[in-house]
Coordinates of C-alpha atoms in Angstrom, one line a residue:
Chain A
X1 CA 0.0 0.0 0.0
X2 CA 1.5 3.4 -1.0
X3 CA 1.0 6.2 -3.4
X4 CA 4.5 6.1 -6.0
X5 CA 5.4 9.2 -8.6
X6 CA 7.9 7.4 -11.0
X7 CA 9.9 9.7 -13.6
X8 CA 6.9 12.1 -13.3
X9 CA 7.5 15.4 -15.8
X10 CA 5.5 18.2 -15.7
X11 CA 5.7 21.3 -17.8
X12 CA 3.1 23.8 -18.5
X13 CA 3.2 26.3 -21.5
X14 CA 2.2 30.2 -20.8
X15 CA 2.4 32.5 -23.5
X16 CA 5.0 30.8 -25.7
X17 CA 6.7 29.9 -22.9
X18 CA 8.0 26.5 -21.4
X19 CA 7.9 26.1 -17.4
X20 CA 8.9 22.7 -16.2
X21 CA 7.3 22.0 -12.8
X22 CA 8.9 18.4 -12.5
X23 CA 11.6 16.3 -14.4
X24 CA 11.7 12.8 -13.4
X25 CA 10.3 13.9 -10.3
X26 CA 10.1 10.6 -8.0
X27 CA 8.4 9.9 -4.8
X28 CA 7.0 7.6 -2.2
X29 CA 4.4 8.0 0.0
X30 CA 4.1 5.1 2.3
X31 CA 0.7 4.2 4.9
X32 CA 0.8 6.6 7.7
X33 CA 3.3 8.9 6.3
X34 CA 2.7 13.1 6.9
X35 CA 4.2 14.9 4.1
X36 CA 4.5 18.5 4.3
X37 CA 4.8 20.1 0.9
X38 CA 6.2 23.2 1.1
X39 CA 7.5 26.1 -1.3
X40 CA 7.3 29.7 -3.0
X41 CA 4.3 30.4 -5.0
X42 CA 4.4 29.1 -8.5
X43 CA 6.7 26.3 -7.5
X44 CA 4.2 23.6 -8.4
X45 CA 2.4 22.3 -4.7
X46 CA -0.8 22.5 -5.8
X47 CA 0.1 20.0 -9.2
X48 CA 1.7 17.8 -7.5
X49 CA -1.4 17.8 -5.2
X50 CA -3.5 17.5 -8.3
X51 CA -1.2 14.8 -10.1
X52 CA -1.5 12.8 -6.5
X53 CA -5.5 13.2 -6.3
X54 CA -5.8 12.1 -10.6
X55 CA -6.6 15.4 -11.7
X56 CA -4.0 16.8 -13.5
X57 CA -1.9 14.3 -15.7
X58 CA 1.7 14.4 -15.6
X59 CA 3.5 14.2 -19.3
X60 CA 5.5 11.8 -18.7
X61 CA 5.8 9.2 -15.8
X62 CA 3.7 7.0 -13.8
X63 CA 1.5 6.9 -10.8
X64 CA 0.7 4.1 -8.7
X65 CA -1.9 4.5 -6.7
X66 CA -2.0 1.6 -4.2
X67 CA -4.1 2.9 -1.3
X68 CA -7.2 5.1 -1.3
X69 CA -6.7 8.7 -2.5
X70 CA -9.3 12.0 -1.3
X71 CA -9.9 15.0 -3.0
X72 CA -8.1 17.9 -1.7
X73 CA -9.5 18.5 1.6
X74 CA -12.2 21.5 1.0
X75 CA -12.2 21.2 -2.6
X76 CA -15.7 22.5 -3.6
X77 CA -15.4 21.5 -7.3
X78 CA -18.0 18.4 -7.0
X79 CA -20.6 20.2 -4.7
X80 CA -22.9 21.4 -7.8
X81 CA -24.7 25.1 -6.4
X82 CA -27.7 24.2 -7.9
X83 CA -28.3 21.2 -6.1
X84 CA -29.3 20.5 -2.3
X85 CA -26.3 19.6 0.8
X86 CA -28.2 16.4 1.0
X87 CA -27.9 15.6 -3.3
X88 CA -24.0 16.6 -3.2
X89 CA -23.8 14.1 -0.5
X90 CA -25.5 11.0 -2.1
X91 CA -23.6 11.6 -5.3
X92 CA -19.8 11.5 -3.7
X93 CA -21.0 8.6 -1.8
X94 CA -22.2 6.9 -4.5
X95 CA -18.9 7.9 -6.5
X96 CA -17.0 6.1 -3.0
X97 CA -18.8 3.2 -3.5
X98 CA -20.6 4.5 0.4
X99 CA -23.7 4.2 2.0
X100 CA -25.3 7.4 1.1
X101 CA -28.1 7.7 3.7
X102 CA -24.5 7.3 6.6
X103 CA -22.9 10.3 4.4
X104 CA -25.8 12.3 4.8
X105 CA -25.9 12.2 8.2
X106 CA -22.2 12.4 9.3
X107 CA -22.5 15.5 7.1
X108 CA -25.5 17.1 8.8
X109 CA -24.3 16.1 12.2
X110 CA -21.0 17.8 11.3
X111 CA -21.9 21.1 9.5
X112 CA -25.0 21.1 11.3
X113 CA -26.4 22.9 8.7
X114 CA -30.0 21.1 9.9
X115 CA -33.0 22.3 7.2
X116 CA -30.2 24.3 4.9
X117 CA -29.2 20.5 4.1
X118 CA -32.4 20.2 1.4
X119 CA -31.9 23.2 0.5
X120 CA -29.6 24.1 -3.3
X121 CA -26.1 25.1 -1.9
X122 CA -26.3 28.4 -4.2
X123 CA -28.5 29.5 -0.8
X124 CA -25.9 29.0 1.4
X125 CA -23.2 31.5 2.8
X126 CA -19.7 31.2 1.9
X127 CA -18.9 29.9 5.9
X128 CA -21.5 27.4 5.2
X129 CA -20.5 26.1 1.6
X130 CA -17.0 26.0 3.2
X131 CA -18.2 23.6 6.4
X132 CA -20.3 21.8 3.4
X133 CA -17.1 21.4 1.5
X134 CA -15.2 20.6 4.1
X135 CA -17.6 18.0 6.0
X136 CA -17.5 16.0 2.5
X137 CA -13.8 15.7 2.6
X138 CA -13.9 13.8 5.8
X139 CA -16.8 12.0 5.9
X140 CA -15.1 8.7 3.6
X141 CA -12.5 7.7 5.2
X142 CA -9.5 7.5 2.8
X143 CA -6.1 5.8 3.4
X144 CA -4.5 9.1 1.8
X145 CA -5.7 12.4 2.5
X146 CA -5.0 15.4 0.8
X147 CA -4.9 18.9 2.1
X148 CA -4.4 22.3 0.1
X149 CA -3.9 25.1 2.1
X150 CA -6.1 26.4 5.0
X151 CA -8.4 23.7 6.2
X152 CA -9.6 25.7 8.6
X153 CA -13.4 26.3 7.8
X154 CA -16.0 28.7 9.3
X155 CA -16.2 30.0 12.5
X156 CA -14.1 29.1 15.7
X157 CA -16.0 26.4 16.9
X158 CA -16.1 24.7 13.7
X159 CA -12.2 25.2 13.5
X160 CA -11.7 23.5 16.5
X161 CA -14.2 21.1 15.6
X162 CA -12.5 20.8 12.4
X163 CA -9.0 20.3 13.7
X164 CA -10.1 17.5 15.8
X165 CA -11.4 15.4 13.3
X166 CA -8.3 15.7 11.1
X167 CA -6.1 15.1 14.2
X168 CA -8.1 11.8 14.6
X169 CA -7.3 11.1 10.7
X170 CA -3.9 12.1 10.5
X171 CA -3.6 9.4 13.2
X172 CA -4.7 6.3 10.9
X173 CA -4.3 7.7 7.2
X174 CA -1.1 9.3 5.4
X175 CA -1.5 13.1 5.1
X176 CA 0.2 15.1 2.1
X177 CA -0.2 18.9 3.2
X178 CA 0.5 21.5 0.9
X179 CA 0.8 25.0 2.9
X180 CA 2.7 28.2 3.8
X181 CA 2.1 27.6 7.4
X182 CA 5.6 26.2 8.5
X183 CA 4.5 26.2 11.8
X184 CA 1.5 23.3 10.8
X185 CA 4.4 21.6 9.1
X186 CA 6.7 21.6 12.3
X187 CA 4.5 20.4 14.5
X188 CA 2.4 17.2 12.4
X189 CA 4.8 16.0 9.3
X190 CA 7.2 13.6 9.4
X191 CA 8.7 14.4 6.0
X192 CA 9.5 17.8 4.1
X193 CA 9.2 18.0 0.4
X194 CA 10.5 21.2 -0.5
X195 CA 9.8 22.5 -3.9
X196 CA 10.7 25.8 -5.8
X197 CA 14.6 24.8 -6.0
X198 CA 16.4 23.7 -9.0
X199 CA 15.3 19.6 -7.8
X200 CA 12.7 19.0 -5.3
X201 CA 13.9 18.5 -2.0
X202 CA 12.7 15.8 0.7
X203 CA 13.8 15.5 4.0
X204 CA 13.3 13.6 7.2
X205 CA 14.6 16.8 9.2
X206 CA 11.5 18.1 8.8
X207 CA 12.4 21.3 11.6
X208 CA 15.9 21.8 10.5
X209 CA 15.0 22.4 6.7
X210 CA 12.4 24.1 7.5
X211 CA 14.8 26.7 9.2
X212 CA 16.5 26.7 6.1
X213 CA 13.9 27.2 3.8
X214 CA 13.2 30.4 6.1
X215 CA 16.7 31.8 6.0
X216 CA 16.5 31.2 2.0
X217 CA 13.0 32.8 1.6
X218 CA 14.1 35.8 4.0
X219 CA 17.9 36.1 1.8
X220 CA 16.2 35.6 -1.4
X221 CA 13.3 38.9 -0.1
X222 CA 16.0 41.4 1.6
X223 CA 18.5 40.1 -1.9
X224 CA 19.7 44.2 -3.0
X225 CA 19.1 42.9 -6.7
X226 CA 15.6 42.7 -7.3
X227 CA 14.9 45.5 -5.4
X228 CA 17.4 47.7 -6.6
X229 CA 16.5 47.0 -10.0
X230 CA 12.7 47.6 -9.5
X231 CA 13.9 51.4 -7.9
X232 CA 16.2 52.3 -10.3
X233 CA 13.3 51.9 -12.9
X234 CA 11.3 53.6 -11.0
X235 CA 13.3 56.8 -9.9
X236 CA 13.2 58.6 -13.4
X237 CA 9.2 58.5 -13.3
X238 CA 9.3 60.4 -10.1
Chain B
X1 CA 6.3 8.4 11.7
X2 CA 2.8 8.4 12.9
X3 CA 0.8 4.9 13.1
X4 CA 0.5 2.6 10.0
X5 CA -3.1 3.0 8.2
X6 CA -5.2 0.2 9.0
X7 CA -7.5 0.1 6.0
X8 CA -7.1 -2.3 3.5
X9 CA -7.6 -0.9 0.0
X10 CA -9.1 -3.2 -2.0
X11 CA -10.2 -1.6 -5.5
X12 CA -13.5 -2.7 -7.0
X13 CA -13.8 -4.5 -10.2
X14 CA -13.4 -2.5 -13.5
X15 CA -16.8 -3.4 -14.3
X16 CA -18.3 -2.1 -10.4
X17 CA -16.1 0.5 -10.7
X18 CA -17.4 2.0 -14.0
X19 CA -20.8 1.3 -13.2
X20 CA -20.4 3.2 -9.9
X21 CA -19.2 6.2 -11.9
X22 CA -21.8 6.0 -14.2
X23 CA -24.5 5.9 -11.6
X24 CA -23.5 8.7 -9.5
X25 CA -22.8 10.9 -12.6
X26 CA -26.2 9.9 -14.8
X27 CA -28.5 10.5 -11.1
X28 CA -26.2 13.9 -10.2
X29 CA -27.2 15.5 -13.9
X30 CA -31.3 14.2 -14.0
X31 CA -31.3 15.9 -10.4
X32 CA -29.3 18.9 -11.5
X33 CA -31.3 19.5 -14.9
X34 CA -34.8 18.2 -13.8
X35 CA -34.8 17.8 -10.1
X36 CA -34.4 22.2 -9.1
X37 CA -38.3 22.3 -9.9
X38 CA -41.4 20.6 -8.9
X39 CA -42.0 20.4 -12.8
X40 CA -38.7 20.1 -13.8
X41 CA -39.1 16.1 -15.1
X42 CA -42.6 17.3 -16.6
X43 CA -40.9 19.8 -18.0
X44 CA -38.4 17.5 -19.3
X45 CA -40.9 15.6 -21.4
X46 CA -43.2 18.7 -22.6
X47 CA -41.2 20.7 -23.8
X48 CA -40.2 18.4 -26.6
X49 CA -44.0 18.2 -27.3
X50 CA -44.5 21.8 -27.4
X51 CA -42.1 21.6 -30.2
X52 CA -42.9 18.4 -32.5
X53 CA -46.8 20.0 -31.9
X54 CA -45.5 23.6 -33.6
X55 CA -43.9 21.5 -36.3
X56 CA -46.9 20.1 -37.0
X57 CA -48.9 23.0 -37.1
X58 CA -46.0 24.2 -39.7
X59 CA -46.3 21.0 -41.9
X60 CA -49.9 21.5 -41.3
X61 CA -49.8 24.8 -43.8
X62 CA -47.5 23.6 -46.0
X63 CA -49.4 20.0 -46.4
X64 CA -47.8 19.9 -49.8
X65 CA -44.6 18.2 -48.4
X66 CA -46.2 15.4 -47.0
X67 CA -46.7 12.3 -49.3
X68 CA -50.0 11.4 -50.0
X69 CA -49.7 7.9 -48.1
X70 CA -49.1 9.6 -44.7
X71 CA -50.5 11.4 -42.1
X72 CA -49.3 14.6 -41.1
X73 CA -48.5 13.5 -37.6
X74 CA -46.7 10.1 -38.5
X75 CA -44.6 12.2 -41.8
X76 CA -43.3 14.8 -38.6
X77 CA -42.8 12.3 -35.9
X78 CA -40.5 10.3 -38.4
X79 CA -38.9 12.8 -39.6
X80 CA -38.3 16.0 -37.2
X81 CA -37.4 14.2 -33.8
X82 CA -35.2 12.2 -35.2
X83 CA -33.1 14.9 -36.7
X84 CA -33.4 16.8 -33.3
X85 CA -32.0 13.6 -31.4
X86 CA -29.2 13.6 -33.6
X87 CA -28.3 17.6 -33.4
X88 CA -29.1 17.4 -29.7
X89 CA -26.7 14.5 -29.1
X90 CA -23.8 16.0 -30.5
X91 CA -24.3 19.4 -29.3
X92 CA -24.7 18.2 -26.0
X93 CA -21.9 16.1 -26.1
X94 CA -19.6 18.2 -27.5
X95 CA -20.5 20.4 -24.8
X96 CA -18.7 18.3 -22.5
X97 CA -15.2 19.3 -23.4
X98 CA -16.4 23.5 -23.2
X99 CA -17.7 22.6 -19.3
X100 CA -14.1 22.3 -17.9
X101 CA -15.4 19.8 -15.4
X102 CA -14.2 20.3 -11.7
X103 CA -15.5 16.6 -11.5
X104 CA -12.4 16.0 -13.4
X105 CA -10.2 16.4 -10.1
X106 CA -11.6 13.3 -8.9
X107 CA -9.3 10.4 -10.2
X108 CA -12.0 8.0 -11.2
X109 CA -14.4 10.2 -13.5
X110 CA -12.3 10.6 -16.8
X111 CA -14.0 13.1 -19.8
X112 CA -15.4 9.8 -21.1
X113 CA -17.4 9.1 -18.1
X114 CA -18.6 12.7 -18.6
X115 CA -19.6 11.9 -21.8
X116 CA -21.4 8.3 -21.5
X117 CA -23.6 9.7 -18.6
X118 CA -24.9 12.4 -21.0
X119 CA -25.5 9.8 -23.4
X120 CA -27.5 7.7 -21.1
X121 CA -29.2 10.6 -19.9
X122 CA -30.2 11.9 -22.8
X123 CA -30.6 8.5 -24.9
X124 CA -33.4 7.6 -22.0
X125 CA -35.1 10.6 -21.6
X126 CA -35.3 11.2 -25.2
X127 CA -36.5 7.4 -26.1
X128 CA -39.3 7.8 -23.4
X129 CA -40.4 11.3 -25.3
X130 CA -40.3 9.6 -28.7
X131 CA -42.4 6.9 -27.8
X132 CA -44.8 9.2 -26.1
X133 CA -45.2 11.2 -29.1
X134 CA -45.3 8.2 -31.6
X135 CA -48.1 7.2 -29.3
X136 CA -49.8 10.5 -29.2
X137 CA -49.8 11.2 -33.3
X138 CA -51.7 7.9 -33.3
X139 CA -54.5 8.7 -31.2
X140 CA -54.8 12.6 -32.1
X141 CA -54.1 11.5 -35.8
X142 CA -56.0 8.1 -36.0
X143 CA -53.3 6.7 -37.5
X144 CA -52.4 3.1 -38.4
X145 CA -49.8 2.0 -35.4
X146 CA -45.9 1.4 -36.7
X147 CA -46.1 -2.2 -38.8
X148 CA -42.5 -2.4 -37.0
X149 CA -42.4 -0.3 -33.9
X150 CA -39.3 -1.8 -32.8
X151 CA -37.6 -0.9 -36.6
X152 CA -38.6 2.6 -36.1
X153 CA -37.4 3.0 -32.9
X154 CA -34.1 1.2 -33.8
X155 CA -33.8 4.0 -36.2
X156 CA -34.3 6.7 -33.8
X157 CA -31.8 5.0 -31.9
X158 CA -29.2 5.6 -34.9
X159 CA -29.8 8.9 -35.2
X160 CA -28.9 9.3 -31.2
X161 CA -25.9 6.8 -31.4
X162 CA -24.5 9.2 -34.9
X163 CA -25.0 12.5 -32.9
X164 CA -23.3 10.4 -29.6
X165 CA -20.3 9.6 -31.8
X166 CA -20.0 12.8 -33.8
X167 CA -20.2 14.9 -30.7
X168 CA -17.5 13.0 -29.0
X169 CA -15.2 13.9 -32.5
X170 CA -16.2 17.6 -31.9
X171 CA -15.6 17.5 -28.2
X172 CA -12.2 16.2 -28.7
X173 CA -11.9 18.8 -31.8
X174 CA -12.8 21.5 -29.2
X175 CA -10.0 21.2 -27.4
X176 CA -7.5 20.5 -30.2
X177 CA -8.2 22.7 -32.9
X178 CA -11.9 25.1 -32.4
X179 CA -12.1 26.2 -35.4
X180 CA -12.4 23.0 -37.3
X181 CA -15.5 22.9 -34.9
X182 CA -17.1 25.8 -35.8
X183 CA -16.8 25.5 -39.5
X184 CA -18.6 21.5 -39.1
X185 CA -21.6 23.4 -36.8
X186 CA -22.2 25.6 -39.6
X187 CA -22.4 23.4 -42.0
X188 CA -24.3 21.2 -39.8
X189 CA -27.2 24.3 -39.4
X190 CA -27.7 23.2 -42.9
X191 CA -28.3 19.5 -42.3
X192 CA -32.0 19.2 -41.2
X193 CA -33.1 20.4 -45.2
X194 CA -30.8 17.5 -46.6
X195 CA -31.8 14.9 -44.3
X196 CA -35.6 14.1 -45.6
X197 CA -37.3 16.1 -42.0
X198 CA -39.4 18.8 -44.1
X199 CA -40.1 16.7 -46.9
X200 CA -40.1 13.4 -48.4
X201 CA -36.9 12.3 -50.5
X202 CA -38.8 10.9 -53.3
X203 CA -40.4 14.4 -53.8
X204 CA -36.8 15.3 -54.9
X205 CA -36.0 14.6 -58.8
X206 CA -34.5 10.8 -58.9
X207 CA -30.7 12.5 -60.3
X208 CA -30.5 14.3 -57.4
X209 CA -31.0 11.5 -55.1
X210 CA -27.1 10.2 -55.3
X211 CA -25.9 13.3 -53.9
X212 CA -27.8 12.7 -51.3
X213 CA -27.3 9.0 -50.5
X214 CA -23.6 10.0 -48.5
X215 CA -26.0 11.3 -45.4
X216 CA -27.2 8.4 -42.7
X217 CA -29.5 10.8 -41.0
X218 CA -31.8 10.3 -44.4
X219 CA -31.2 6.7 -44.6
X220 CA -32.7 6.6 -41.2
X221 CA -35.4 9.0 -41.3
X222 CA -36.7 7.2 -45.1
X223 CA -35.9 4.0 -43.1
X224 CA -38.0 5.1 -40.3
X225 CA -41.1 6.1 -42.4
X226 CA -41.0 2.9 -44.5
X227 CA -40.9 0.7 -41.3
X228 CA -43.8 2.6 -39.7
X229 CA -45.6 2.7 -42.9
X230 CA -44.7 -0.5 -45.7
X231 CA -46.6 1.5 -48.3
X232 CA -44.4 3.8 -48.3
X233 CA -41.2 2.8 -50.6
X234 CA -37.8 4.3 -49.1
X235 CA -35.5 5.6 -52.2
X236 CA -32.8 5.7 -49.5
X237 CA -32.3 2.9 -46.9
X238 CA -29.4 0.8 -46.2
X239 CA -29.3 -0.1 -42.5
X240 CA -25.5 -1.5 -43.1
X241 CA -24.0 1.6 -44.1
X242 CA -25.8 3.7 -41.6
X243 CA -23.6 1.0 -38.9
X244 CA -20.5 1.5 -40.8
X245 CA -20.7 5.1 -40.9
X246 CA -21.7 5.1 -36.6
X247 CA -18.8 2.5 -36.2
X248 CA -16.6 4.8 -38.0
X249 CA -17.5 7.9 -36.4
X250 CA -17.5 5.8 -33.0
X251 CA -13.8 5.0 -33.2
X252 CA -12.6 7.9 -34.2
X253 CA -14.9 9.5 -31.3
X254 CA -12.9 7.1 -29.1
X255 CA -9.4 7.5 -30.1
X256 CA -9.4 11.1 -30.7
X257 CA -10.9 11.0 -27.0
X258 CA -8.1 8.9 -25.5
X259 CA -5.3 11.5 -27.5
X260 CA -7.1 14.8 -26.1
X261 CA -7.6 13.3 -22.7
X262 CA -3.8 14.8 -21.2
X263 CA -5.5 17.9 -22.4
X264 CA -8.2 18.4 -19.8
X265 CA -6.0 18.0 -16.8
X266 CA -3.4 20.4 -18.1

């Protein structure tokens, strides 16, 4: 049981021009395994998130998918507005292969949304669509979950609410967490996959590379070069 | 580390798996399209009547067009829905690749699941409509009953399965080259006066009937009138290569499918 990335390439093509994300990119992802995936904007987390789940396709390369694989946790892309919580819940439990009358009801008890359930999600408020969303992501229980960015959904009850359910699945599934919150990364993964570098980087020393993916981020910022170069193009127009 | 996973993923059978898909995809679009109203699967139904019944009002003043053997309602029922099936197929199916599907992010629905739930969808809803209105034209027309129901309806059926397999081409076109797509729609705008819906081919003079022999939407619209009605003699009808053509179109529907598939996730 594990997820594997073999020889993966991925390169996209904006405006003429060619921007290789991964070149025989290769990884691993064993049961029970906490990846934090890490990296400057544009370095390519949220593909490799998408190559991981199936829905982006590398070019070239393989991936073996060996375990179960979620969605990325709070991705609202199969919850259709025009249709009711309860209808967005029977179809993703159908799609799992799940009981959808148990869905529904882990889903309500969650959210507790109550009556808003039968109602079409186009109704609902952005803090409710987002405990909807989020609710859906947990209710299957996958061997592999997937999280992009802030999981943290609605108000600060929910949060906490929401926080203790993935603690609970972090404890029995692997977890692949693509974020800017080093801190999250720290403190729950037991690998780093750094990105944004001439190779991808993964390490075991998840707080000591960390540290120096700060001190490169804060070098690369206060680097004279860039900013120079953006003030001496700007001084004549002043 | 943290502790091992303790599920045991075991994947379902291809054949599970797909029908799985299929199921949650084909009951997620009736609910979507139909299910928002209280009328919406009425709706679903009339609406197709409200049309065939202002073609027939149309045919009705221009009585000239139908052969002499037929009744009004039986000349439009074989003739008009069957062109609409067709147009509606592959516009609806091309349609597929213009969505950009966020369903696409889950691994196991592919663009081809996409498209074979609109086909079911579509082929169901739009068999129960056509047997409702051959049934209707019957009673409101006192008409003789189809001598071969099941011959017409098989050639309703081929007009759905061309548009199915057409619209997959021009989904996968969509992607790959638009252009190509437009140019086939606009001649396609053309095709309901050369496929035998507004009047019957053997009004046309007998030289001009070879030029009009390459289309299988008037093989199976003179096929469907001759079945309902024996007296009526089809110029036009040759079931074999109305299936070569849908095989044809099929495959390359297919293939050209599989190549343009890296596209959608990109």
């Amino acid at each position: 049981m594990s997820i594997e990335l073999i020889n993966i390439s991925k390169t996209y093509v904006t405006l003429g021009r060619r921007r290789n994300v991964f070149r025989n990119f290769n990884l691993s992802i064993p049961p029970g395994l906490n990846l934090g995936v890490i990296g400057p904007n544009g370095s390519g987390k949220s593909t490799l998130l998408g190559i991981l789940a199936g829905g982006i396709y590398p070019d070239t390369g393989k991936v073996l998918r060996r375990m179960s694989v979620s969605w990325p946790i709070g991705y609202g892309g199969g919850v259709a507005s025009n249709l009711t919580g309860v209808v967005n819940c029977r179809f993703l439990a159908r799609l799992y292969g799940r009981d959808p009358d148990k869905i529904v009801d882990f889903v309500t008890d969650f959210t507790e949304l109550g009556e808003y359930m039968t109602w079409p999600v186009k109704t609902y408020s952005s803090g409710m669509r987002s405990r909807l969303n989020f609710a859906l992501s947990m209710a299957i229980d996958f061997d592999c979950t997937l999280v992009d960015e802030g999981m943290g959904a609605g108000d600060q009850f929910f949060r906490t609410k929401a926080e203790a359910l993935i603690e609970q699945r972090r404890k029995r599934s692997s977890f692949v967490m693509v974020t800017h919150n080093l801190i999250e990364v720290v403190n729950h993964c037991d690998q780093v996959l750094v990105l944004g570098g001439p190779e991808p980087e993964l390490s075991d020393d998840v707080e000591g590379r960390v540290r120096q993916y700060i001190d490169e981020m804060t070098s690369r910022a206060a680097e004279p070069k860039t900013t120079q170069a953006a003030i001496t193009k700007a001084e004549p127009q002043l | 580390m943290s502790a091992a996973a303790t599920v045991t993923y075991a994947p379902p059978s291809p054949l599970v798996f797909q029908y799985r898909v299929l199921k949650a995809l084909v009951l997620r679009d009736m609910a979507a399209r139909h299910g928002s109203t209280r009328l919406g699967y009425l709706m679903g139904i009339l609406m197709p009547i409200i049309t065939l019944s202002s073609m027939i009002m149309m045919f009705g003043l221009r009585g000239k067009m139908v052969p002499a053997d037929f009744s009004l309602g039986v000349f439009v029922v074989t003739g008009y829905p069957l062109w609409q099936g067709f147009q509606q197929m592959y516009s609806k199916v091309m349609n597929v690749a213009a969505r950009q599907d966020p369903l696409l992010m889950f691994p196991q629905i592919t663009q081809l699941d996409l498209i074979l739930s609109v086909v079911i969808l579509e082929v169901a809803t739009y068999t129960v409509v056509f047997i409702l209105l051959c049934i209707g034209v019957t009673i409101v027309f006192r008409a003789d009953p189809p001598a071969d129901p099941l011959g017409v309806l098989f050639c309703y059926w081929g007009c759905l399965w061309l548009g199915s397999a057409l619209g997959m081409i021009l989904c996968a076109l969509q992607r790959a080259a638009p252009m190509v797509v437009q140019v086939i729609n606009t001649f396609l705008r053309f095709g309901m006066w050369v496929s035998g819906v507004v009047f019957a081919i053997n009004r046309l003079p007998s030289w001009l009937w070879p030029y009009l022999r390459w289309n299988p939407i008037l093989h199976l619209v003179e096929g469907s009138r001759s079945l309902w009605n024996p007296a009526f003699q089809a110029p036009i009808f040759d079931p074999l290569y109305v299936l070569a053509i849908g095989f044809i179109l099929t495959t390359l529907g297919f293939v050209l499918e599989r190549i343009t598939r890296k596209l959608v996730g990109s």
